[in-house]
mmCIF file of C-alpha atoms and ligand atoms in Angstrom:
data_model
loop_
_atom_site.group_PDB
_atom_site.id
_atom_site.type_symbol
_atom_site.label_atom_id
_atom_site.label_comp_id
_atom_site.label_asym_id
_atom_site.label_seq_id
_atom_site.Cartn_x
_atom_site.Cartn_y
_atom_site.Cartn_z
ATOM 1 C CA UNK A 1 -9.423 -108.758 11.662
ATOM 2 C CA UNK A 2 -6.152 -109.654 10.004
ATOM 3 C CA UNK A 3 -3.478 -107.503 11.592
ATOM 4 C CA UNK A 4 -0.615 -107.871 9.129
ATOM 5 C CA UNK A 5 1.695 -105.449 7.390
ATOM 6 C CA UNK A 6 0.162 -103.418 4.582
ATOM 7 C CA UNK A 7 1.207 -104.594 1.124
ATOM 8 C CA UNK A 8 0.198 -104.595 -2.517
ATOM 9 C CA UNK A 9 0.549 -107.949 -4.237
ATOM 10 C CA UNK A 10 0.533 -108.557 -7.993
ATOM 11 C CA UNK A 11 -0.336 -112.158 -8.818
ATOM 12 C CA UNK A 12 -0.202 -114.295 -11.944
ATOM 13 C CA UNK A 13 -2.385 -117.385 -12.481
ATOM 14 C CA UNK A 14 -2.144 -119.793 -15.436
ATOM 15 C CA UNK A 15 -2.916 -123.200 -13.924
ATOM 16 C CA UNK A 16 -5.541 -124.287 -16.451
ATOM 17 C CA UNK A 17 -7.243 -122.369 -19.258
ATOM 18 C CA UNK A 18 -7.492 -118.803 -17.907
ATOM 19 C CA UNK A 19 -4.562 -116.393 -18.190
ATOM 20 C CA UNK A 20 -4.964 -114.010 -15.259
ATOM 21 C CA UNK A 21 -3.249 -111.193 -13.402
ATOM 22 C CA UNK A 22 -4.572 -109.135 -10.476
ATOM 23 C CA UNK A 23 -3.449 -106.638 -7.855
ATOM 24 C CA UNK A 24 -4.716 -106.765 -4.288
ATOM 25 C CA UNK A 25 -4.079 -104.458 -1.370
ATOM 26 C CA UNK A 26 -3.735 -105.818 2.157
ATOM 27 C CA UNK A 27 -5.034 -109.252 1.243
ATOM 28 C CA UNK A 28 -8.590 -108.108 0.564
ATOM 29 C CA UNK A 29 -9.068 -104.984 -1.568
ATOM 30 C CA UNK A 30 -9.140 -105.655 -5.294
ATOM 31 C CA UNK A 31 -7.385 -102.941 -7.295
ATOM 32 C CA UNK A 32 -7.477 -104.742 -10.648
ATOM 33 C CA UNK A 33 -8.265 -108.147 -12.085
ATOM 34 C CA UNK A 34 -7.817 -109.270 -15.677
ATOM 35 C CA UNK A 35 -8.799 -112.729 -16.936
ATOM 36 C CA UNK A 36 -8.242 -113.817 -20.540
ATOM 37 C CA UNK A 37 -10.466 -116.844 -20.971
ATOM 38 C CA UNK A 38 -9.717 -119.598 -23.476
ATOM 39 C CA UNK A 39 -13.150 -121.135 -22.983
ATOM 40 C CA UNK A 40 -14.312 -120.675 -26.567
ATOM 41 C CA UNK A 41 -11.175 -122.328 -27.929
ATOM 42 C CA UNK A 42 -11.469 -125.398 -25.673
ATOM 43 C CA UNK A 43 -15.246 -125.669 -26.170
ATOM 44 C CA UNK A 44 -14.441 -127.004 -29.662
ATOM 45 C CA UNK A 45 -12.673 -129.984 -28.072
ATOM 46 C CA UNK A 46 -15.295 -130.513 -25.334
ATOM 47 C CA UNK A 47 -12.685 -129.914 -22.606
ATOM 48 C CA UNK A 48 -9.302 -128.319 -21.940
ATOM 49 C CA UNK A 49 -6.646 -129.293 -24.532
ATOM 50 C CA UNK A 50 -3.388 -128.901 -22.515
ATOM 51 C CA UNK A 51 -1.016 -128.153 -25.394
ATOM 52 C CA UNK A 52 -3.349 -125.507 -26.803
ATOM 53 C CA UNK A 53 -3.794 -124.019 -23.307
ATOM 54 C CA UNK A 54 -0.072 -123.462 -22.725
ATOM 55 C CA UNK A 55 0.456 -121.914 -26.167
ATOM 56 C CA UNK A 56 -2.474 -119.588 -25.566
ATOM 57 C CA UNK A 57 -1.007 -118.547 -22.174
ATOM 58 C CA UNK A 58 2.235 -117.601 -23.950
ATOM 59 C CA UNK A 59 0.271 -115.291 -26.260
ATOM 60 C CA UNK A 60 -1.846 -113.708 -23.524
ATOM 61 C CA UNK A 61 0.386 -113.395 -20.470
ATOM 62 C CA UNK A 62 2.280 -110.203 -21.304
ATOM 63 C CA UNK A 63 -0.761 -108.106 -22.311
ATOM 64 C CA UNK A 64 -2.740 -109.466 -19.340
ATOM 65 C CA UNK A 65 -0.062 -108.383 -16.817
ATOM 66 C CA UNK A 66 0.292 -104.988 -18.507
ATOM 67 C CA UNK A 67 -3.471 -104.500 -18.421
ATOM 68 C CA UNK A 68 -3.687 -105.347 -14.708
ATOM 69 C CA UNK A 69 -1.152 -102.599 -13.922
ATOM 70 C CA UNK A 70 -2.913 -100.088 -16.180
ATOM 71 C CA UNK A 71 -6.321 -100.919 -14.691
ATOM 72 C CA UNK A 72 -4.951 -100.238 -11.176
ATOM 73 C CA UNK A 73 -3.128 -97.058 -12.329
ATOM 74 C CA UNK A 74 0.095 -98.510 -10.904
ATOM 75 C CA UNK A 75 3.562 -99.528 -12.041
ATOM 76 C CA UNK A 76 5.755 -102.303 -10.642
ATOM 77 C CA UNK A 77 7.352 -99.666 -8.371
ATOM 78 C CA UNK A 78 4.060 -99.486 -6.442
ATOM 79 C CA UNK A 79 3.988 -103.251 -5.806
ATOM 80 C CA UNK A 80 5.451 -104.852 -2.637
ATOM 81 C CA UNK A 81 5.525 -108.509 -3.673
ATOM 82 C CA UNK A 82 4.647 -110.896 -6.490
ATOM 83 C CA UNK A 83 2.658 -114.126 -6.213
ATOM 84 C CA UNK A 84 2.240 -116.940 -8.697
ATOM 85 C CA UNK A 85 0.288 -120.183 -8.864
ATOM 86 C CA UNK A 86 2.839 -122.942 -8.331
ATOM 87 C CA UNK A 87 0.302 -125.814 -8.565
ATOM 88 C CA UNK A 88 -1.761 -127.906 -8.807
ATOM 89 C CA UNK A 89 -2.643 -127.641 -12.494
ATOM 90 C CA UNK A 90 -1.437 -128.438 -15.997
ATOM 91 C CA UNK A 91 2.380 -128.449 -16.019
ATOM 92 C CA UNK A 92 2.697 -126.712 -19.396
ATOM 93 C CA UNK A 93 0.267 -123.992 -18.332
ATOM 94 C CA UNK A 94 1.787 -123.449 -14.874
ATOM 95 C CA UNK A 95 5.257 -123.002 -16.397
ATOM 96 C CA UNK A 96 4.147 -119.997 -18.459
ATOM 97 C CA UNK A 97 2.883 -118.072 -15.419
ATOM 98 C CA UNK A 98 5.866 -119.175 -13.349
ATOM 99 C CA UNK A 99 8.357 -117.914 -15.942
ATOM 100 C CA UNK A 100 6.538 -114.596 -16.247
ATOM 101 C CA UNK A 101 6.532 -114.155 -12.463
ATOM 102 C CA UNK A 102 10.217 -115.059 -12.171
ATOM 103 C CA UNK A 103 11.040 -112.604 -14.957
ATOM 104 C CA UNK A 104 9.113 -109.853 -13.165
ATOM 105 C CA UNK A 105 10.875 -110.712 -9.881
ATOM 106 C CA UNK A 106 14.315 -110.688 -11.488
ATOM 107 C CA UNK A 107 13.662 -107.435 -13.309
ATOM 108 C CA UNK A 108 12.147 -105.601 -10.348
ATOM 109 C CA UNK A 109 13.906 -107.180 -7.385
ATOM 110 C CA UNK A 110 10.509 -107.846 -5.773
ATOM 111 C CA UNK A 111 10.031 -110.922 -3.556
ATOM 112 C CA UNK A 112 8.068 -113.794 -5.131
ATOM 113 C CA UNK A 113 5.660 -116.135 -3.357
ATOM 114 C CA UNK A 114 4.545 -119.501 -4.775
ATOM 115 C CA UNK A 115 0.845 -120.132 -4.047
ATOM 116 C CA UNK A 116 -1.251 -123.288 -4.027
ATOM 117 C CA UNK A 117 -4.180 -122.842 -6.435
ATOM 118 C CA UNK A 118 -6.601 -124.499 -3.993
ATOM 119 C CA UNK A 119 -5.493 -122.143 -1.217
ATOM 120 C CA UNK A 120 -6.159 -119.364 -3.718
ATOM 121 C CA UNK A 121 -9.750 -120.548 -4.219
ATOM 122 C CA UNK A 122 -10.275 -120.482 -0.451
ATOM 123 C CA UNK A 123 -8.847 -116.950 -0.147
ATOM 124 C CA UNK A 124 -11.145 -115.670 -2.919
ATOM 125 C CA UNK A 125 -13.698 -115.367 -0.105
ATOM 126 C CA UNK A 126 -11.565 -112.641 1.508
ATOM 127 C CA UNK A 127 -11.521 -110.438 -1.590
ATOM 128 C CA UNK A 128 -13.846 -107.504 -2.141
ATOM 129 C CA UNK A 129 -13.912 -104.950 -4.901
ATOM 130 C CA UNK A 130 -12.408 -101.574 -3.990
ATOM 131 C CA UNK A 131 -15.047 -98.828 -3.698
ATOM 132 C CA UNK A 132 -13.096 -96.795 -6.270
ATOM 133 C CA UNK A 133 -13.269 -99.618 -8.833
ATOM 134 C CA UNK A 134 -16.959 -100.137 -8.063
ATOM 135 C CA UNK A 135 -17.598 -96.440 -8.539
ATOM 136 C CA UNK A 136 -19.103 -95.873 -5.090
ATOM 137 C CA UNK A 137 -17.627 -94.932 -1.750
ATOM 138 C CA UNK A 138 -20.311 -95.895 0.711
ATOM 139 C CA UNK A 139 -20.521 -99.703 0.620
ATOM 140 C CA UNK A 140 -19.482 -101.328 3.911
ATOM 141 C CA UNK A 141 -16.507 -103.687 3.797
ATOM 142 C CA UNK A 142 -17.838 -107.263 3.815
ATOM 143 C CA UNK A 143 -16.990 -109.130 7.030
ATOM 144 C CA UNK A 144 -13.822 -111.209 7.063
ATOM 145 C CA UNK A 145 -14.317 -114.988 7.492
ATOM 146 C CA UNK A 146 -13.777 -116.047 11.113
ATOM 147 C CA UNK A 147 -12.066 -119.185 12.401
ATOM 148 C CA UNK A 148 -12.741 -122.002 13.041
ATOM 149 C CA UNK A 149 -14.079 -122.121 9.506
ATOM 150 C CA UNK A 150 -15.515 -125.083 7.576
ATOM 151 C CA UNK A 151 -14.286 -124.673 3.997
ATOM 152 C CA UNK A 152 -15.942 -126.556 1.137
ATOM 153 C CA UNK A 153 -13.761 -126.422 -1.957
ATOM 154 C CA UNK A 154 -15.625 -127.459 -5.108
ATOM 155 C CA UNK A 155 -13.832 -127.022 -8.408
ATOM 156 C CA UNK A 156 -13.309 -128.877 -11.680
ATOM 157 C CA UNK A 157 -10.476 -130.959 -10.263
ATOM 158 C CA UNK A 158 -11.107 -131.022 -6.505
ATOM 159 C CA UNK A 159 -13.889 -131.501 -3.971
ATOM 160 C CA UNK A 160 -12.830 -131.385 -0.341
ATOM 161 C CA UNK A 161 -13.876 -130.309 3.113
ATOM 162 C CA UNK A 162 -11.222 -128.568 5.198
ATOM 163 C CA UNK A 163 -11.416 -127.286 8.745
ATOM 164 C CA UNK A 164 -9.446 -124.055 9.045
ATOM 165 C CA UNK A 165 -8.493 -123.127 12.600
ATOM 166 C CA UNK A 166 -6.348 -120.202 11.463
ATOM 167 C CA UNK A 167 -4.939 -118.595 8.328
ATOM 168 C CA UNK A 168 -3.169 -121.096 6.047
ATOM 169 C CA UNK A 169 -4.018 -123.972 8.415
ATOM 170 C CA UNK A 170 -6.053 -126.796 6.885
ATOM 171 C CA UNK A 171 -7.237 -130.079 8.314
ATOM 172 C CA UNK A 172 -8.606 -132.074 5.424
ATOM 173 C CA UNK A 173 -11.641 -133.980 6.692
ATOM 174 C CA UNK A 174 -12.624 -135.581 3.418
ATOM 175 C CA UNK A 175 -12.411 -135.373 -0.342
ATOM 176 C CA UNK A 176 -13.877 -137.012 -3.396
ATOM 177 C CA UNK A 177 -13.092 -140.674 -3.911
ATOM 178 C CA UNK A 178 -13.614 -140.383 -7.668
ATOM 179 C CA UNK A 179 -14.939 -137.441 -9.720
ATOM 180 C CA UNK A 180 -14.789 -133.860 -8.473
ATOM 181 C CA UNK A 181 -18.159 -132.075 -8.352
ATOM 182 C CA UNK A 182 -17.241 -129.820 -11.301
ATOM 183 C CA UNK A 183 -15.999 -132.820 -13.260
ATOM 184 C CA UNK A 184 -19.375 -134.526 -12.695
ATOM 185 C CA UNK A 185 -21.159 -131.407 -13.999
ATOM 186 C CA UNK A 186 -18.881 -131.417 -17.058
ATOM 187 C CA UNK A 187 -19.320 -135.148 -17.761
ATOM 188 C CA UNK A 188 -23.107 -135.103 -17.354
ATOM 189 C CA UNK A 189 -23.318 -131.993 -19.554
ATOM 190 C CA UNK A 190 -21.399 -133.869 -22.242
ATOM 191 C CA UNK A 191 -23.760 -136.838 -21.876
ATOM 192 C CA UNK A 192 -26.764 -134.529 -22.278
ATOM 193 C CA UNK A 193 -24.999 -132.757 -25.175
ATOM 194 C CA UNK A 194 -25.072 -129.405 -23.423
ATOM 195 C CA UNK A 195 -21.495 -128.380 -24.265
ATOM 196 C CA UNK A 196 -18.478 -127.180 -22.287
ATOM 197 C CA UNK A 197 -18.060 -125.984 -19.579
ATOM 198 C CA UNK A 198 -20.794 -128.149 -18.154
ATOM 199 C CA UNK A 199 -21.596 -126.387 -14.882
ATOM 200 C CA UNK A 200 -23.127 -123.204 -16.282
ATOM 201 C CA UNK A 201 -24.862 -125.217 -19.061
ATOM 202 C CA UNK A 202 -26.472 -127.626 -16.573
ATOM 203 C CA UNK A 203 -27.523 -124.749 -14.310
ATOM 204 C CA UNK A 204 -29.172 -122.882 -17.181
ATOM 205 C CA UNK A 205 -30.935 -125.965 -18.586
ATOM 206 C CA UNK A 206 -32.075 -127.015 -15.100
ATOM 207 C CA UNK A 207 -33.927 -123.729 -14.639
ATOM 208 C CA UNK A 208 -36.739 -125.070 -16.798
ATOM 209 C CA UNK A 209 -36.701 -128.551 -15.257
ATOM 210 C CA UNK A 210 -38.264 -130.576 -12.442
ATOM 211 C CA UNK A 211 -35.595 -131.615 -9.925
ATOM 212 C CA UNK A 212 -37.922 -134.280 -8.449
ATOM 213 C CA UNK A 213 -38.624 -136.073 -11.722
ATOM 214 C CA UNK A 214 -35.680 -138.483 -11.413
ATOM 215 C CA UNK A 215 -34.450 -139.843 -8.099
ATOM 216 C CA UNK A 216 -30.738 -140.086 -8.641
ATOM 217 C CA UNK A 217 -28.619 -141.588 -5.835
ATOM 218 C CA UNK A 218 -26.866 -139.496 -3.191
ATOM 219 C CA UNK A 219 -23.605 -141.052 -1.987
ATOM 220 C CA UNK A 220 -23.677 -140.120 1.686
ATOM 221 C CA UNK A 221 -20.652 -142.295 2.590
ATOM 222 C CA UNK A 222 -21.848 -142.352 6.195
ATOM 223 C CA UNK A 223 -19.161 -142.133 8.854
ATOM 224 C CA UNK A 224 -16.782 -140.262 6.558
ATOM 225 C CA UNK A 225 -16.533 -136.702 5.205
ATOM 226 C CA UNK A 226 -15.662 -137.999 1.746
ATOM 227 C CA UNK A 227 -17.661 -137.511 -1.434
ATOM 228 C CA UNK A 228 -18.358 -139.630 -4.511
ATOM 229 C CA UNK A 229 -20.034 -138.480 -7.715
ATOM 230 C CA UNK A 230 -19.203 -141.200 -10.199
ATOM 231 C CA UNK A 231 -22.193 -143.409 -9.244
ATOM 232 C CA UNK A 232 -24.509 -140.454 -9.760
ATOM 233 C CA UNK A 233 -23.017 -139.810 -13.185
ATOM 234 C CA UNK A 234 -23.457 -143.500 -14.135
ATOM 235 C CA UNK A 235 -27.044 -143.381 -12.922
ATOM 236 C CA UNK A 236 -27.780 -140.467 -15.249
ATOM 237 C CA UNK A 237 -26.144 -142.439 -18.074
ATOM 238 C CA UNK A 238 -28.351 -145.519 -17.396
ATOM 239 C CA UNK A 239 -31.484 -143.369 -17.233
ATOM 240 C CA UNK A 240 -30.602 -141.770 -20.582
ATOM 241 C CA UNK A 241 -30.036 -145.223 -22.131
ATOM 242 C CA UNK A 242 -33.364 -146.523 -20.785
ATOM 243 C CA UNK A 243 -35.255 -143.520 -22.126
ATOM 244 C CA UNK A 244 -33.566 -143.882 -25.520
ATOM 245 C CA UNK A 245 -34.382 -147.628 -25.588
ATOM 246 C CA UNK A 246 -38.038 -146.755 -25.100
ATOM 247 C CA UNK A 247 -37.667 -144.120 -27.852
ATOM 248 C CA UNK A 248 -38.758 -141.452 -25.401
ATOM 249 C CA UNK A 249 -37.309 -138.040 -26.273
ATOM 250 C CA UNK A 250 -34.963 -136.996 -23.511
ATOM 251 C CA UNK A 251 -36.446 -134.610 -20.912
ATOM 252 C CA UNK A 252 -33.113 -132.754 -20.760
ATOM 253 C CA UNK A 253 -34.176 -129.992 -18.313
ATOM 254 C CA UNK A 254 -35.596 -132.571 -15.854
ATOM 255 C CA UNK A 255 -32.466 -134.735 -16.116
ATOM 256 C CA UNK A 256 -30.219 -131.693 -15.592
ATOM 257 C CA UNK A 257 -32.288 -130.395 -12.654
ATOM 258 C CA UNK A 258 -32.476 -133.812 -10.945
ATOM 259 C CA UNK A 259 -28.726 -134.353 -11.344
ATOM 260 C CA UNK A 260 -27.887 -130.860 -10.087
ATOM 261 C CA UNK A 261 -30.139 -131.326 -7.040
ATOM 262 C CA UNK A 262 -28.425 -134.599 -6.144
ATOM 263 C CA UNK A 263 -24.995 -132.905 -6.174
ATOM 264 C CA UNK A 264 -26.207 -129.911 -4.171
ATOM 265 C CA UNK A 265 -27.975 -132.053 -1.531
ATOM 266 C CA UNK A 266 -24.770 -133.929 -0.715
ATOM 267 C CA UNK A 267 -22.470 -130.889 -0.756
ATOM 268 C CA UNK A 268 -24.830 -128.875 1.429
ATOM 269 C CA UNK A 269 -25.758 -131.498 4.028
ATOM 270 C CA UNK A 270 -22.231 -132.826 4.493
ATOM 271 C CA UNK A 271 -20.821 -129.325 4.918
ATOM 272 C CA UNK A 272 -23.445 -128.283 7.475
ATOM 273 C CA UNK A 273 -23.020 -131.540 9.406
ATOM 274 C CA UNK A 274 -19.222 -131.157 9.408
ATOM 275 C CA UNK A 275 -19.518 -127.553 10.602
ATOM 276 C CA UNK A 276 -21.701 -128.718 13.520
ATOM 277 C CA UNK A 277 -19.524 -131.717 14.370
ATOM 278 C CA UNK A 278 -16.248 -129.755 14.391
ATOM 279 C CA UNK A 279 -17.606 -126.631 16.095
ATOM 280 C CA UNK A 280 -17.017 -124.303 13.156
ATOM 281 C CA UNK A 281 -18.209 -120.720 13.584
ATOM 282 C CA UNK A 282 -18.681 -120.036 9.892
ATOM 283 C CA UNK A 283 -18.772 -121.721 6.488
ATOM 284 C CA UNK A 284 -16.861 -120.885 3.333
ATOM 285 C CA UNK A 285 -17.714 -122.260 -0.123
ATOM 286 C CA UNK A 286 -15.268 -121.665 -2.989
ATOM 287 C CA UNK A 287 -14.131 -122.997 -6.374
ATOM 288 C CA UNK A 288 -15.821 -123.000 -9.790
ATOM 289 C CA UNK A 289 -18.920 -124.919 -8.632
ATOM 290 C CA UNK A 290 -19.586 -122.236 -5.978
ATOM 291 C CA UNK A 291 -20.821 -120.137 -8.922
ATOM 292 C CA UNK A 292 -23.859 -122.441 -9.075
ATOM 293 C CA UNK A 293 -26.903 -120.339 -8.232
ATOM 294 C CA UNK A 294 -29.089 -122.958 -6.471
ATOM 295 C CA UNK A 295 -26.042 -124.060 -4.442
ATOM 296 C CA UNK A 296 -25.389 -120.458 -3.361
ATOM 297 C CA UNK A 297 -29.067 -120.009 -2.529
ATOM 298 C CA UNK A 298 -29.360 -123.069 -0.299
ATOM 299 C CA UNK A 299 -26.220 -122.129 1.669
ATOM 300 C CA UNK A 300 -27.304 -118.503 2.055
ATOM 301 C CA UNK A 301 -30.852 -119.473 3.072
ATOM 302 C CA UNK A 302 -29.761 -121.448 6.146
ATOM 303 C CA UNK A 303 -29.288 -119.177 9.141
ATOM 304 C CA UNK A 304 -27.271 -121.338 11.533
ATOM 305 C CA UNK A 305 -23.853 -120.319 10.163
ATOM 306 C CA UNK A 306 -22.649 -117.147 8.465
ATOM 307 C CA UNK A 307 -21.628 -118.265 4.946
ATOM 308 C CA UNK A 308 -18.895 -116.739 2.778
ATOM 309 C CA UNK A 309 -19.089 -117.365 -0.963
ATOM 310 C CA UNK A 310 -16.965 -115.260 -3.330
ATOM 311 C CA UNK A 311 -18.668 -113.021 -5.884
ATOM 312 C CA UNK A 312 -19.391 -114.802 -9.177
ATOM 313 C CA UNK A 313 -16.401 -113.232 -10.943
ATOM 314 C CA UNK A 314 -14.036 -114.791 -8.373
ATOM 315 C CA UNK A 315 -15.531 -118.309 -8.222
ATOM 316 C CA UNK A 316 -13.826 -119.622 -11.347
ATOM 317 C CA UNK A 317 -10.091 -119.246 -11.919
ATOM 318 C CA UNK A 318 -8.675 -115.744 -11.440
ATOM 319 C CA UNK A 319 -5.501 -114.131 -10.076
ATOM 320 C CA UNK A 320 -7.162 -112.036 -7.340
ATOM 321 C CA UNK A 321 -7.480 -115.171 -5.223
ATOM 322 C CA UNK A 322 -3.784 -115.980 -5.761
ATOM 323 C CA UNK A 323 -2.866 -112.441 -4.678
ATOM 324 C CA UNK A 324 -5.066 -112.762 -1.559
ATOM 325 C CA UNK A 325 -3.469 -116.071 -0.529
ATOM 326 C CA UNK A 326 -0.024 -114.764 -1.542
ATOM 327 C CA UNK A 327 -0.540 -111.811 0.773
ATOM 328 C CA UNK A 328 -1.085 -114.080 3.783
ATOM 329 C CA UNK A 329 2.059 -116.051 2.942
ATOM 330 C CA UNK A 330 4.139 -112.936 2.226
ATOM 331 C CA UNK A 331 3.011 -111.319 5.483
ATOM 332 C CA UNK A 332 4.257 -114.394 7.373
ATOM 333 C CA UNK A 333 7.590 -114.270 5.548
ATOM 334 C CA UNK A 334 6.991 -117.254 3.221
ATOM 335 C CA UNK A 335 9.020 -115.968 0.273
ATOM 336 C CA UNK A 336 10.060 -118.499 -2.406
ATOM 337 C CA UNK A 337 13.435 -118.646 -4.123
ATOM 338 C CA UNK A 338 13.789 -118.210 -7.873
ATOM 339 C CA UNK A 339 14.717 -121.898 -8.114
ATOM 340 C CA UNK A 340 11.102 -122.832 -7.248
ATOM 341 C CA UNK A 341 9.472 -125.169 -9.762
ATOM 342 C CA UNK A 342 5.844 -125.850 -10.654
ATOM 343 C CA UNK A 343 4.054 -128.576 -8.661
ATOM 344 C CA UNK A 344 1.291 -130.003 -10.917
ATOM 345 C CA UNK A 345 -0.115 -132.348 -8.222
ATOM 346 C CA UNK A 346 0.467 -130.255 -5.080
ATOM 347 C CA UNK A 347 -2.246 -131.018 -2.467
ATOM 348 C CA UNK A 348 -3.603 -128.330 -0.144
ATOM 349 C CA UNK A 349 -2.882 -130.192 3.089
HETATM 350 O O1 KG4 B 401 -12.301 -123.567 -10.089
HETATM 351 P P1 KG4 B 401 -12.456 -123.760 -11.531
HETATM 352 O O2 KG4 B 401 -12.626 -122.562 -12.416
HETATM 353 O O3 KG4 B 401 -11.250 -124.565 -12.126
HETATM 354 C C1 KG4 B 401 -10.594 -125.549 -11.410
HETATM 355 O O4 KG4 B 401 -9.700 -125.186 -10.603
HETATM 356 O O5 KG4 B 401 -10.973 -126.730 -11.600
HETATM 357 O O6 KG4 B 401 -13.702 -124.732 -11.703
HETATM 358 C C2 KG4 B 401 -14.187 -125.115 -12.944
HETATM 359 C C3 KG4 B 401 -15.379 -126.032 -12.723
HETATM 360 C C4 KG4 B 401 -15.873 -126.667 -14.013
HETATM 361 O O7 KG4 B 401 -16.021 -128.056 -13.794
HETATM 362 C C5 KG4 B 401 -17.212 -125.997 -14.241
HETATM 363 O O8 KG4 B 401 -18.153 -126.819 -14.917
HETATM 364 C C6 KG4 B 401 -17.655 -125.678 -12.827
HETATM 365 O O9 KG4 B 401 -16.479 -125.284 -12.171
HETATM 366 N N1 KG4 B 401 -18.654 -124.604 -12.788
HETATM 367 C C7 KG4 B 401 -19.916 -124.769 -12.354
HETATM 368 C C8 KG4 B 401 -20.579 -123.525 -12.565
HETATM 369 N N2 KG4 B 401 -19.668 -122.646 -13.089
HETATM 370 C C9 KG4 B 401 -18.493 -123.331 -13.213
HETATM 371 N N3 KG4 B 401 -20.546 -125.847 -11.846
HETATM 372 C C10 KG4 B 401 -21.850 -125.704 -11.526
HETATM 373 N N4 KG4 B 401 -22.552 -124.555 -11.709
HETATM 374 C C11 KG4 B 401 -21.963 -123.449 -12.220
HETATM 375 N N5 KG4 B 401 -22.668 -122.334 -12.406
HETATM 376 ZN ZN1 ZN B 402 -9.488 -123.431 -9.982
#
């Protein structure tokens, strides 16, 4: 168990296209979480349009923060510290959340902690909904992830395997050499004309498909813990071209299912092998792609390692995860100064 000082953290997250604010107690208990999604706006462009994203954050940030406080039945006087996503992400988007958080810190005198968005994704696995919010009192508290922990981070911009030997301690074993897993989902969805965001669209379409119909390549990159998804994406492209050349109507569900299976096979096997090799006790999977149902199922079905995957609402971008990571940093005294700036390319380790 974490044995740190009790604290309520209010966090702000605006690194990409979700404007979010959440309040967490003691690093785990969710008191409120508000996410204003811009998905419908960006779907028109087939991806996130940075300038539009930052303008939309400006419109949403104040009501989102107000709503998070109302939802928790709290005021700023009940909060112990503030956290904000400092990076990585879109500079123009990060700045909006950063300015809001600095304004709140200046106005309230509360300490402010800058949080790495990727660290936030990892800490989403610590968060659970408060029994009061859920409307029941009897649910047991889900177990806290135990170290050493093998953490697979799979989002739209990142795919990496980290060994965590303690809180906030990451040894990056490998990462993608080209596309991130989520990026591959998005690109293949565009190729198959399934829309944006690609991950949920591919998952849904794949439900009616045969994952063994096409044998797309798996880049094992033996001897390393790195990943590569760009060859797989190109392979889907060539298959689509061949089918079109032969005037065969595209078996979209089979293509989606076969692609999805290829991604899952690599993510799953490499993570399990790394956990064995490095003596991890448990596995953690986080980031937008961890919302993928077949991926969740395959990890949960294996019984060798306890697996922590955040609830669906916390897999994609949210502020609860920033509050959870911010709590760990705040508890260790990592408070940032008001001169802190956004770090659009900040790596986790
Ligand atoms: O973590 P996230 O919300 O944003 C980043 O920090 O990048 O991840 C977004 C990514 C997108 O590429 C999206 O297509 C993918 O997560 N994603 C999924 C699913 N839901 C979201 N990928 C596969 N299956 C899903 N169900
Ligand atoms: Zn993210």
